[in-house]
CSV table of C-alpha atoms in Angstrom, one decimal:
chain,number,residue,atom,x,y,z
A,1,UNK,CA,0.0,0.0,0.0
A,2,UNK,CA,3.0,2.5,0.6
A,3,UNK,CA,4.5,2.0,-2.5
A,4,UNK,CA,0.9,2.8,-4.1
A,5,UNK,CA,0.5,5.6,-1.8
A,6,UNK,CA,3.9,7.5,-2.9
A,7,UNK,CA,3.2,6.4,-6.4
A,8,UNK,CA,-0.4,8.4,-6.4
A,9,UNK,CA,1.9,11.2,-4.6
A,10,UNK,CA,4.5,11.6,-7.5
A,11,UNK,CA,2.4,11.3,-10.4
A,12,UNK,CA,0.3,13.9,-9.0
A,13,UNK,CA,3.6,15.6,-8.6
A,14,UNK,CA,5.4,14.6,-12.4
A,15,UNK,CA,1.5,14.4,-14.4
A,16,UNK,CA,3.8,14.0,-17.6
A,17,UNK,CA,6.2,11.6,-16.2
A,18,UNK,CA,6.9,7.7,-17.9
A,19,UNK,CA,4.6,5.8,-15.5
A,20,UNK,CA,7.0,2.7,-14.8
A,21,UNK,CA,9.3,6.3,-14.5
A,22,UNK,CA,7.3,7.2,-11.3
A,23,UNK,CA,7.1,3.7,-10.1
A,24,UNK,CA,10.9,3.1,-10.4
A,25,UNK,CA,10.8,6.2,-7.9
A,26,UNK,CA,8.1,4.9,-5.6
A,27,UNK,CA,9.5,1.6,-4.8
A,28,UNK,CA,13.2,3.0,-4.1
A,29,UNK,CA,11.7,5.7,-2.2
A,30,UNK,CA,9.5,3.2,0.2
A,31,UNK,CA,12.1,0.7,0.4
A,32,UNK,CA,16.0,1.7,-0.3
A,33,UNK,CA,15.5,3.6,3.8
A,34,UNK,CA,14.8,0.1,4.9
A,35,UNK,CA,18.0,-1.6,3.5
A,36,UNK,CA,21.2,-2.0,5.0
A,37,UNK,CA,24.7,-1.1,3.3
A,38,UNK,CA,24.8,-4.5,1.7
A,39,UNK,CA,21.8,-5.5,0.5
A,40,UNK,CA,21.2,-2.3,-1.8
A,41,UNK,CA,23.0,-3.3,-4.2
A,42,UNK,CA,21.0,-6.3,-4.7
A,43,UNK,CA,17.6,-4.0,-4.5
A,44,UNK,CA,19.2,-2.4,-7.4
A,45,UNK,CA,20.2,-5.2,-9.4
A,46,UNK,CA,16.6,-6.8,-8.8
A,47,UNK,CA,14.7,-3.1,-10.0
A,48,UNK,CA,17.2,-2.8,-13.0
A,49,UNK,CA,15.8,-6.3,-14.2
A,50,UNK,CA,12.3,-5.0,-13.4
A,51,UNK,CA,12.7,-1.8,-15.2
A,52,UNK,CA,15.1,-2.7,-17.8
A,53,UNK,CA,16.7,0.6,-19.5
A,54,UNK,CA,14.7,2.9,-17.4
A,55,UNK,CA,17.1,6.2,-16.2
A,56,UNK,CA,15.8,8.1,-12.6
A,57,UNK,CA,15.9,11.8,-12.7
A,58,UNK,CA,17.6,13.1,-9.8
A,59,UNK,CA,15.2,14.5,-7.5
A,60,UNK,CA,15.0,18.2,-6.9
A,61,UNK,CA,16.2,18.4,-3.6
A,62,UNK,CA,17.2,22.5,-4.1
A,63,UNK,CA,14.9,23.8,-1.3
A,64,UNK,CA,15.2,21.2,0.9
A,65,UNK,CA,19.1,21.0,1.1
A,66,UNK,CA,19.7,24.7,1.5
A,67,UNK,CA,17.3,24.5,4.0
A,68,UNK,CA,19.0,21.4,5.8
A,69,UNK,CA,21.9,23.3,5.3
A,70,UNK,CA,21.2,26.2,7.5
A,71,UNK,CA,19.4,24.2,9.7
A,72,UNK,CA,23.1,21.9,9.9
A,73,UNK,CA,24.8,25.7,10.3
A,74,UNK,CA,22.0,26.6,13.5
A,75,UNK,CA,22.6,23.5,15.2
A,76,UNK,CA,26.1,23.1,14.4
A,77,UNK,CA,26.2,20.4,12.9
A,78,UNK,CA,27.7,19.2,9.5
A,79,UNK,CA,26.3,18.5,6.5
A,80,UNK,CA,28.0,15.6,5.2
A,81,UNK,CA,26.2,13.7,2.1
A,82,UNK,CA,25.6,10.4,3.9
A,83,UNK,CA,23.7,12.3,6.5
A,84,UNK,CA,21.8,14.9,4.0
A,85,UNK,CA,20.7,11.4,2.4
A,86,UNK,CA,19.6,9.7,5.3
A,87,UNK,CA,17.3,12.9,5.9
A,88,UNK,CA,16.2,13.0,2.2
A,89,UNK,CA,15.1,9.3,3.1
A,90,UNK,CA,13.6,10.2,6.1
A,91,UNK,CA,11.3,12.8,4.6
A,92,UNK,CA,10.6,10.5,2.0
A,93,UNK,CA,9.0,7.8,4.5
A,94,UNK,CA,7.3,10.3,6.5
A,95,UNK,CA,5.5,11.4,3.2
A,96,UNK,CA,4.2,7.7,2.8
A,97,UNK,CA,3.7,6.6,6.4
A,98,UNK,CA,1.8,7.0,9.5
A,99,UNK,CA,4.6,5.7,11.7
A,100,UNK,CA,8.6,4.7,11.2
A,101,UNK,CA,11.5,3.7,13.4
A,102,UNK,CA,14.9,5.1,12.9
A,103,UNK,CA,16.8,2.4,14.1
A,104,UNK,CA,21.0,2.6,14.2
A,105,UNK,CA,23.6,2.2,16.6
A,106,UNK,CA,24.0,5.0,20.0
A,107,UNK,CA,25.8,8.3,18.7
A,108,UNK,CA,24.6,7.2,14.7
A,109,UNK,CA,22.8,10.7,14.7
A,110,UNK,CA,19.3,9.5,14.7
A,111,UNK,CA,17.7,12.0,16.9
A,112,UNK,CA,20.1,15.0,14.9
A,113,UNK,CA,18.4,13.5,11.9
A,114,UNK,CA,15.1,14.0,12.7
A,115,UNK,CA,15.2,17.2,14.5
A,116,UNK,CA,17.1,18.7,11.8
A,117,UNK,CA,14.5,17.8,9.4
A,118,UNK,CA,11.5,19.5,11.9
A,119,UNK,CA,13.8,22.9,11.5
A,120,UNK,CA,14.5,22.5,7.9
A,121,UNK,CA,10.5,21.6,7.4
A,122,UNK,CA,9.7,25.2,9.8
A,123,UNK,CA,12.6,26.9,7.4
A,124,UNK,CA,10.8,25.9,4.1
A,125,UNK,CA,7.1,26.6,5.8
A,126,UNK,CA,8.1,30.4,6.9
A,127,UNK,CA,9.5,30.9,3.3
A,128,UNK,CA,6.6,29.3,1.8
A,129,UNK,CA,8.3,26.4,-0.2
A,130,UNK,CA,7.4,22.8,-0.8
A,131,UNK,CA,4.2,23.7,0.9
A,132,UNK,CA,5.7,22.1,3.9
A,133,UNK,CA,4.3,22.9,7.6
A,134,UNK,CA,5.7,23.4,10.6
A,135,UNK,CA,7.0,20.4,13.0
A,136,UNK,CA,5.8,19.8,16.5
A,137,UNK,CA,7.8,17.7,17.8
A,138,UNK,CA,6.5,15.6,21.4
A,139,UNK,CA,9.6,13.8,23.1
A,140,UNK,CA,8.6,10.8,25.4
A,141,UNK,CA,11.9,8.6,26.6
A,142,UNK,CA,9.9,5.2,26.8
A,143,UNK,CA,12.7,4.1,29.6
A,144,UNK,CA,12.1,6.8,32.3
A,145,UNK,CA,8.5,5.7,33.6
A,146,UNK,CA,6.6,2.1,33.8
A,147,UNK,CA,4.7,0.4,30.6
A,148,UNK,CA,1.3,1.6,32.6
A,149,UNK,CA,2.4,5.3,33.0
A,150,UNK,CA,3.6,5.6,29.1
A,151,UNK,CA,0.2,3.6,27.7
A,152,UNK,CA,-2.0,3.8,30.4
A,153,UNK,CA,-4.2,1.1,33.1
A,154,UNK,CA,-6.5,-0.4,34.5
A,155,UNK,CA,-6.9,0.5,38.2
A,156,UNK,CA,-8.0,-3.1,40.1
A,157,UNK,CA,-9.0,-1.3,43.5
A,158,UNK,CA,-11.1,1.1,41.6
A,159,UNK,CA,-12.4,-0.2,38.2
A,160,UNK,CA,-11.4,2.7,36.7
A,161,UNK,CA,-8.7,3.3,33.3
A,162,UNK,CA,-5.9,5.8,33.5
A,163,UNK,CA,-4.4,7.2,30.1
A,164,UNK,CA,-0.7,6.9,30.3
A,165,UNK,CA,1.7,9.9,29.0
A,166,UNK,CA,0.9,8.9,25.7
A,167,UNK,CA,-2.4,8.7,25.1
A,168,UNK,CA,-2.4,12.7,26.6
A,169,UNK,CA,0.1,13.8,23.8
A,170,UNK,CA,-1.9,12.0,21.0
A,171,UNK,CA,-5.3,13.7,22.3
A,172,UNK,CA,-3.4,17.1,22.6
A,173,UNK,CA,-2.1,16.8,19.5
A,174,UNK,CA,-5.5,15.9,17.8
A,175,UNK,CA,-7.6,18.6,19.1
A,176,UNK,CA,-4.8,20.6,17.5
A,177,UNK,CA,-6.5,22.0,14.5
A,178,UNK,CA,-3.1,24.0,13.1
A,179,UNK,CA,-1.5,22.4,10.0
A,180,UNK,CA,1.5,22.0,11.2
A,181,UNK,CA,2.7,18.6,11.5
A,182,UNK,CA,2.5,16.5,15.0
A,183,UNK,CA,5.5,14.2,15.7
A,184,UNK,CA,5.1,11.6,18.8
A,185,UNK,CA,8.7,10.8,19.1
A,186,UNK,CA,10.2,7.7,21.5
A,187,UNK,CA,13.6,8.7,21.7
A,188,UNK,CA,15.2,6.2,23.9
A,189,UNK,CA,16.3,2.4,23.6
A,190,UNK,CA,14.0,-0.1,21.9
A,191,UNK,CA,14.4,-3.0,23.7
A,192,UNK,CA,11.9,-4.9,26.0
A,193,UNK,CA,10.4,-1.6,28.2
């Protein structure tokens, strides 16, 4: 369904593009970020049999990476190409999905990725480009309080259900009627809570 989703999203964006064009760029942009280093090249060997002869444009990126760019300057940070790309894919996902992981090893720049990419977004909004929104970003460390505080529970003594942490933030941010874009974030450890 993602791929069919980003599909519908660039041939809305490219009307006079190729079609198996636009699906060449759907299914790289749904499933290269999932990859790892080594099996990409194998992703690329299986499309180029799939899509014999067909050529990718690069994507205009212009906006976004000056943009990123500044944003890298602000939070002085730099803006080497493996980490520009890694937020090009992020963006990408978020345009297709509801929910992600960024998964990667402790100091791999995950949470610099991602709040990067809410600055850049702000950036572009306030200059009106991309029609992109604003980022709201909600921070929840799923390690600092029980599994009942974060999701909520079911009082025995009194018969009566508690909403954790999260469940607040996700009614907060749906009453929310601004366009700007709501981010949930679980910045901590991923294993067992």
């Amino acid at each position: 369904i993602s791929v069919l989703r980003a599909a519908g999203a660039v041939k809305l964006k490219y009307p006079e593009r190729d079609e198996s064009v636009l699906m060449l760029i759907s299914l790289k942009d749904v499933n290269l970020p999932k990859f790892l280093a080594p099996d990409v090249p194998l992703f690329n060997n299986i499309l180029s049999d799939l899509f014999p002869g067909v050529e990718l444009p690069e994507p205009d990126y212009d906006h976004m990476r000056a943009s990123l760019e500044l944003e890298c300057a602000r939070r002085n940070l730099q803006p080497t190409p493996v980490f520009l790309e890694k937020i090009f894919q992020l963006y990408e996902m978020i345009l297709v999905r509801h929910g992600l992981m960024i998964v990667g090893y402790s100091y791999g720049a995950k949470t610099c990725m991602y709040r990067t990419l809410a600055g850049a977004l702000g950036d572009l909004n306030s200059k009106g480009l991309l029609e992109e929104n604003k980022v709201k970003v909600v921070v929840i460390n799923p390690k600092s309080i029980y599994m009942g505080q974060l999701y909520g529970q079911f009082d025995p003594v009194s018969h009566e259900w508690q909403d954790g942490v999260l469940a607040k933030k996700y009614r907060e941010l749906a009453v929310d009627t601004s366009p700007d874009r709501k981010w949930v974030m679980f910045d901590g450890p991923v294993d067992a809570i």
